[in-house]
XYZ file of C-alpha atoms in Angstrom:
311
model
C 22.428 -17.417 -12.552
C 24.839 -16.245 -9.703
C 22.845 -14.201 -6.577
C 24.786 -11.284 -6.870
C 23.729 -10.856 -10.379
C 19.586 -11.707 -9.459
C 19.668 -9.200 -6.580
C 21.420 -6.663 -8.800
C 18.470 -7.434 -11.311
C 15.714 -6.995 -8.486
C 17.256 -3.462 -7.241
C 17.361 -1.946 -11.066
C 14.246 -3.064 -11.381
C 13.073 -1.397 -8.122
C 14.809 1.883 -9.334
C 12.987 1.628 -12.803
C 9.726 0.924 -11.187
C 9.978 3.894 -9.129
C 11.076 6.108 -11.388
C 8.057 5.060 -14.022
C 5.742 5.559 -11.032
C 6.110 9.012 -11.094
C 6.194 9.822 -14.778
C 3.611 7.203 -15.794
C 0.856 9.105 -17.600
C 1.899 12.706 -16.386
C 4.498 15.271 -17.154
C 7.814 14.146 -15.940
C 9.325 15.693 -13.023
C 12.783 16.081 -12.104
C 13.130 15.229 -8.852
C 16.792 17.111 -8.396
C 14.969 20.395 -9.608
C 11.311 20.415 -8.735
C 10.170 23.665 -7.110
C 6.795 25.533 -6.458
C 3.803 23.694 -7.828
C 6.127 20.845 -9.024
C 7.984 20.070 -5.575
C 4.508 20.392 -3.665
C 3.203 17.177 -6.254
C 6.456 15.461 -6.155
C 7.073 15.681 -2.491
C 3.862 15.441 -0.735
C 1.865 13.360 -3.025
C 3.757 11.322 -5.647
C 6.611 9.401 -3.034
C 3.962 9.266 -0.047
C 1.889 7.821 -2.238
C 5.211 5.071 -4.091
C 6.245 4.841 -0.375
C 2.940 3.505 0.766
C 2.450 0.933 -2.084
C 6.072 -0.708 -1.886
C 5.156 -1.202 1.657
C 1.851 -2.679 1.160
C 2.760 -4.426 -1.257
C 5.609 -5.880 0.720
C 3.725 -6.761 3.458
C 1.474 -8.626 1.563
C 3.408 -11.045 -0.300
C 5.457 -11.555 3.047
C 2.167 -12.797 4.419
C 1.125 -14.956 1.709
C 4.724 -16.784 1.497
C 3.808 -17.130 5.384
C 0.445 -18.209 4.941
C 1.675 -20.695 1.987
C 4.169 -22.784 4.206
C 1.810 -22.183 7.488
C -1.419 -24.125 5.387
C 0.989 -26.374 3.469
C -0.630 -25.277 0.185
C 0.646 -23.028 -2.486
C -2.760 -21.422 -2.915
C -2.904 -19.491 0.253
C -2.832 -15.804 0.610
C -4.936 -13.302 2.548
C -7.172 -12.749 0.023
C -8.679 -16.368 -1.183
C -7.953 -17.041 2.926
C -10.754 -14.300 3.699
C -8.334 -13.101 5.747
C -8.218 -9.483 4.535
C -12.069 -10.004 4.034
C -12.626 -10.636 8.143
C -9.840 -7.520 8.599
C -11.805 -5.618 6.808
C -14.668 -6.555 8.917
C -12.632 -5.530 12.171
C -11.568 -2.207 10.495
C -15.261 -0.887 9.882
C -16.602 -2.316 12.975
C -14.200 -0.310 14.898
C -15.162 3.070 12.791
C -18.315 2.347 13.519
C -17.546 2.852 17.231
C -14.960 5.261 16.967
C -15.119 7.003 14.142
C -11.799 8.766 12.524
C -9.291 7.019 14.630
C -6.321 5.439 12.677
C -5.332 3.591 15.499
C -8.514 2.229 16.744
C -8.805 0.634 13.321
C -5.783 -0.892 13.052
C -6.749 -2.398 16.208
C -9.667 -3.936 14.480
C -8.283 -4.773 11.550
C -5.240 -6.931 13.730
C -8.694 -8.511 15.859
C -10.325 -9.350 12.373
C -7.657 -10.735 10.816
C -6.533 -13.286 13.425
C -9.871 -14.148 13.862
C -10.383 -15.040 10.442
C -7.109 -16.981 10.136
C -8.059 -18.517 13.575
C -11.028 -19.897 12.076
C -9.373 -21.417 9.145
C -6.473 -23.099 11.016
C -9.629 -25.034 13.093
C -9.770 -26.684 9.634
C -6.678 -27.962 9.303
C -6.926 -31.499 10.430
C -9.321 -31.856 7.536
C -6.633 -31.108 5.035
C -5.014 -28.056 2.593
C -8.015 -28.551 0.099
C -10.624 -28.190 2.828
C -8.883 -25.978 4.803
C -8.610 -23.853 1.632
C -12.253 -24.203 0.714
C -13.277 -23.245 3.828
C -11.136 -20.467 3.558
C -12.807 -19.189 0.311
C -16.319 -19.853 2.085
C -15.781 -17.477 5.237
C -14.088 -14.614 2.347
C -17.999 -14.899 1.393
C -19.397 -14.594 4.836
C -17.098 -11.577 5.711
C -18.181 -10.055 2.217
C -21.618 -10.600 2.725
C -20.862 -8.931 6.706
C -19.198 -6.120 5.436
C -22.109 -5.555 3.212
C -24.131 -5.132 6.377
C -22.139 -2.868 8.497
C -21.627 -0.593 5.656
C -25.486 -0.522 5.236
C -25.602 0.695 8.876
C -22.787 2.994 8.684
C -23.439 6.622 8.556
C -23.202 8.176 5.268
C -20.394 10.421 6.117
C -18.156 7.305 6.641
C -19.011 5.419 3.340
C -16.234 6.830 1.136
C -13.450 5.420 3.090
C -15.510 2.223 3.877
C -16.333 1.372 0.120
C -12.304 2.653 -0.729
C -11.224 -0.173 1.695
C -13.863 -2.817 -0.122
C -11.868 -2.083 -3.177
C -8.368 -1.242 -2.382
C -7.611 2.218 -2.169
C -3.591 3.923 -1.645
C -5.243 7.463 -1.856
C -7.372 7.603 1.763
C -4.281 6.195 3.824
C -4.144 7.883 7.181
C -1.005 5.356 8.407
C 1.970 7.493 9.015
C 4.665 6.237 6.332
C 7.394 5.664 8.924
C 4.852 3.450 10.605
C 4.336 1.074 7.653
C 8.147 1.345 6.683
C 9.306 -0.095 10.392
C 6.954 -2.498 10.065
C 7.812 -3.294 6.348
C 11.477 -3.712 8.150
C 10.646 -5.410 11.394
C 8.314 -8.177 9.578
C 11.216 -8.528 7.378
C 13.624 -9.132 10.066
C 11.686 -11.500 11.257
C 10.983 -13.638 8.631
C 15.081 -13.646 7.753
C 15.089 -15.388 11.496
C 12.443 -18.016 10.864
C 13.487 -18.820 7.271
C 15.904 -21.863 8.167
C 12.667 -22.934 10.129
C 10.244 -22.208 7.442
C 12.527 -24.347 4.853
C 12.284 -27.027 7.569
C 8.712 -26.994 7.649
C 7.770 -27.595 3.880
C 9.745 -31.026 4.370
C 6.576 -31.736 6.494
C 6.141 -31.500 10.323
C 8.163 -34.735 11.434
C 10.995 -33.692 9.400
C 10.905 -30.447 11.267
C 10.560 -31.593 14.841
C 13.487 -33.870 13.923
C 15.675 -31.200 13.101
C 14.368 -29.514 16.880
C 11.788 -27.187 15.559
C 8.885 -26.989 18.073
C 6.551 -26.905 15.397
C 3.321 -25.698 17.408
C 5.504 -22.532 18.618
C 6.654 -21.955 14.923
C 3.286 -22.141 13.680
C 1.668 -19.812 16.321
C 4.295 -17.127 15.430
C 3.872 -17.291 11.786
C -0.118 -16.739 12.476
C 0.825 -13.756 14.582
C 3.191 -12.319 12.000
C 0.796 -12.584 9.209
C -2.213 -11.346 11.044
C -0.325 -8.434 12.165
C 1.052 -7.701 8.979
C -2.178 -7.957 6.414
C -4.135 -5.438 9.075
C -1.599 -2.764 8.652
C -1.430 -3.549 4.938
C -5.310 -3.757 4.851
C -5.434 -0.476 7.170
C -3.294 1.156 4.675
C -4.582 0.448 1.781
C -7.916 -1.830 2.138
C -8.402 -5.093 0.561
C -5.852 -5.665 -2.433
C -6.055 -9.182 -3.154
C -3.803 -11.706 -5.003
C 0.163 -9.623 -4.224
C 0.380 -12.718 -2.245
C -0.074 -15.436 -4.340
C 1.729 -13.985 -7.646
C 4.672 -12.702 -5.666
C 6.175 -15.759 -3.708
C 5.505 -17.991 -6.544
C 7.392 -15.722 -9.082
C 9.999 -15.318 -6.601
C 10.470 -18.851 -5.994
C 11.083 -19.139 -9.913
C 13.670 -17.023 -9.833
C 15.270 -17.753 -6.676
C 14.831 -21.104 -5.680
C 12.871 -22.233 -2.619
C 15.032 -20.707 0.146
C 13.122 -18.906 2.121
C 16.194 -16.455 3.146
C 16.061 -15.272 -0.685
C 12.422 -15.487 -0.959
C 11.168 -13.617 1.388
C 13.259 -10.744 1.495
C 12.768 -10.664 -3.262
C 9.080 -11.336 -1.852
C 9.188 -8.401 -0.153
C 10.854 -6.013 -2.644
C 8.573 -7.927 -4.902
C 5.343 -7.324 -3.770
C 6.282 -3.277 -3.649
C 7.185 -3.333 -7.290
C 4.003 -4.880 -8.045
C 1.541 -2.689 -6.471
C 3.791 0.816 -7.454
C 3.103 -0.114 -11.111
C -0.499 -1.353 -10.621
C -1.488 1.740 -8.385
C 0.689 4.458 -11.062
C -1.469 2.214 -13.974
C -4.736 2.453 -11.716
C -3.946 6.733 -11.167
C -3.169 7.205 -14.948
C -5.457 5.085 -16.958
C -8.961 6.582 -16.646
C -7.129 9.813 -15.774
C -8.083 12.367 -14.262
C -10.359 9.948 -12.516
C -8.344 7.021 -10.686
C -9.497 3.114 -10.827
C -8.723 1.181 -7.414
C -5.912 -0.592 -7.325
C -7.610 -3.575 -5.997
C -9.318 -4.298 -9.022
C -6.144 -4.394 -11.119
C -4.089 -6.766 -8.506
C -7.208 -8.862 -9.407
C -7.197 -8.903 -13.050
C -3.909 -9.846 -12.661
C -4.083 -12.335 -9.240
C -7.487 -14.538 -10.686
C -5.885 -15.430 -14.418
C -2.929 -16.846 -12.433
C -4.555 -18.238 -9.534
C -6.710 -20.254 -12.647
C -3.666 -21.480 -13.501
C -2.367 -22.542 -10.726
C -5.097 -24.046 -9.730
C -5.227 -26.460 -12.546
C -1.655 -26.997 -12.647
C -1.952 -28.267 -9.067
C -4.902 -30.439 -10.528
């Protein structure tokens, strides 16, 4: 199928999703003649709300195609890394210290998450399986950490701590211009490492033939992808599995280039988590479910599959 014709397919089906996400279990509002109580739902809660799941979403599967070619294995994403676990970690340890401050926890949340990933990479001379495994072991250890700190945190602060735990769009305190600069600027920058990227899942000696200081590559993609799952996990908390269903499905559809992958990853990943949040807000209505729990109903079957296909 020609590229003009996939990316014409992506963008309708951005415009559907959107437009499903905010008449998806409700009463339908026109958006050209909203007014009074109508506008006030449409305009301050409905596209904050779409604006800040296409973003998260976004940045998510952008990290786990990073994490995917930065590993070497196709399982990777922040989630199963523990990753979003250890940003999670860095997020309530720094409202423990300061609480209420947006800022201060996406601090943490950046600290956390390139700690965690720091700690996997030390395994990668023993291999993607290990490396993986040990991966999955620490997103126990910061579970079982997080458990701790929220039994020490005041009782004032548990809401927003336990919303985080399970992946929340509704307690977001990020400004939306924030996330959609850096939804941009991490795009950008992928688009200027994807000829290296390509390089790179040839293996490192093909790489470094073709002139790509490897080591420097490497450092920058663990920088990107830290930066970017602890303003996705500040956002919205831990929503696992966007990054592992996303690049793969993308990578059916448009081959393994990353300069098409990441930037359908991207659009991708929004899609996703718009439907799964609208399904999440409408389902149980009027109470909501969190969305993390439906990325994960959806992430585990495939990540099963995967899995043993790789077997």
């Amino acid at each position: 199928m020609n590229q003009s014709v996939k990316w014409t397919m992506v963008l309708v089906m951005l415009i559907v999703a959107a437009l499903l996400c905010l008449g998806l279990g409700e009463q339908w509002i026109n958006p050209f003649a909203a007014n009074g109580q109508d506008a006030v739902i449409l305009w301050e809660l409905r596209w904050p709300r779409l604006f800040i799941a296409f973003t998260v979403g976004g940045l998510l599967a952008l990290a786990g195609a990073w994490f995917q070619v930065l590993l070497g294995n196709p399982l990777a994403e922040p989630y199963v890394l523990g990753v979003a676990g250890s940003a999670s970690v860095g997020a309530v340890t720094a409202l423990m210290i300061y609480p209420e401050s947006a800022l201060l926890m996406s601090v943490g949340a950046f600290v956390g998450a390139w700690i965690g990933i720091s700690i996997v990479m030390a395994f990668a001379h023993l291999g993607s399986g290990r490396m993986l495994l040990a991966g999955v072991v620490l997103a126990a250890f910061w579970s079982a950490l997080l458990a701790l700190l929220l039994a020490l945190l005041p009782r004032s602060e548990l809401g927003l701590a336990f919303a985080w735990m399970m992946g929340d769009l509704s307690h977001s305190d990020l400004p939306i211009p924030l996330l959609l600069l850096t939804w941009g600027l991490a795009l950008v920058c992928g688009f200027f490492l994807s000829r290296s990227l390509d390089a790179l899942l040839l293996g490192e000696r093909h790489a470094e033939a073709l002139g790509i200081e490897v080591k420097r590559l490497r450092n920058r993609l663990l920088l990107l992808a830290s930066a970017v799952t602890a303003i996705a996990v500040t956002a919205a908390g831990t929503i696992g599995f966007v990054g592992l269903v996303i690049p793969h499905l993308m990578r059916l559809l448009f081959g393994s280039l990353h300069r098409a992958v990441l930037p359908a990853s991207a659009i991708g990943g929004g899609i996703l988590l718009m439907l799964a949040d609208s399904v999440a807000r409408t389902i149980v209505a009027p109470s909501e479910l969190p969305v993390g729990v439906l990325t994960a109903m959806i992430g585990v079957p495939v990540f099963l599959f995967l899995l043993l296909r790789r077997s």
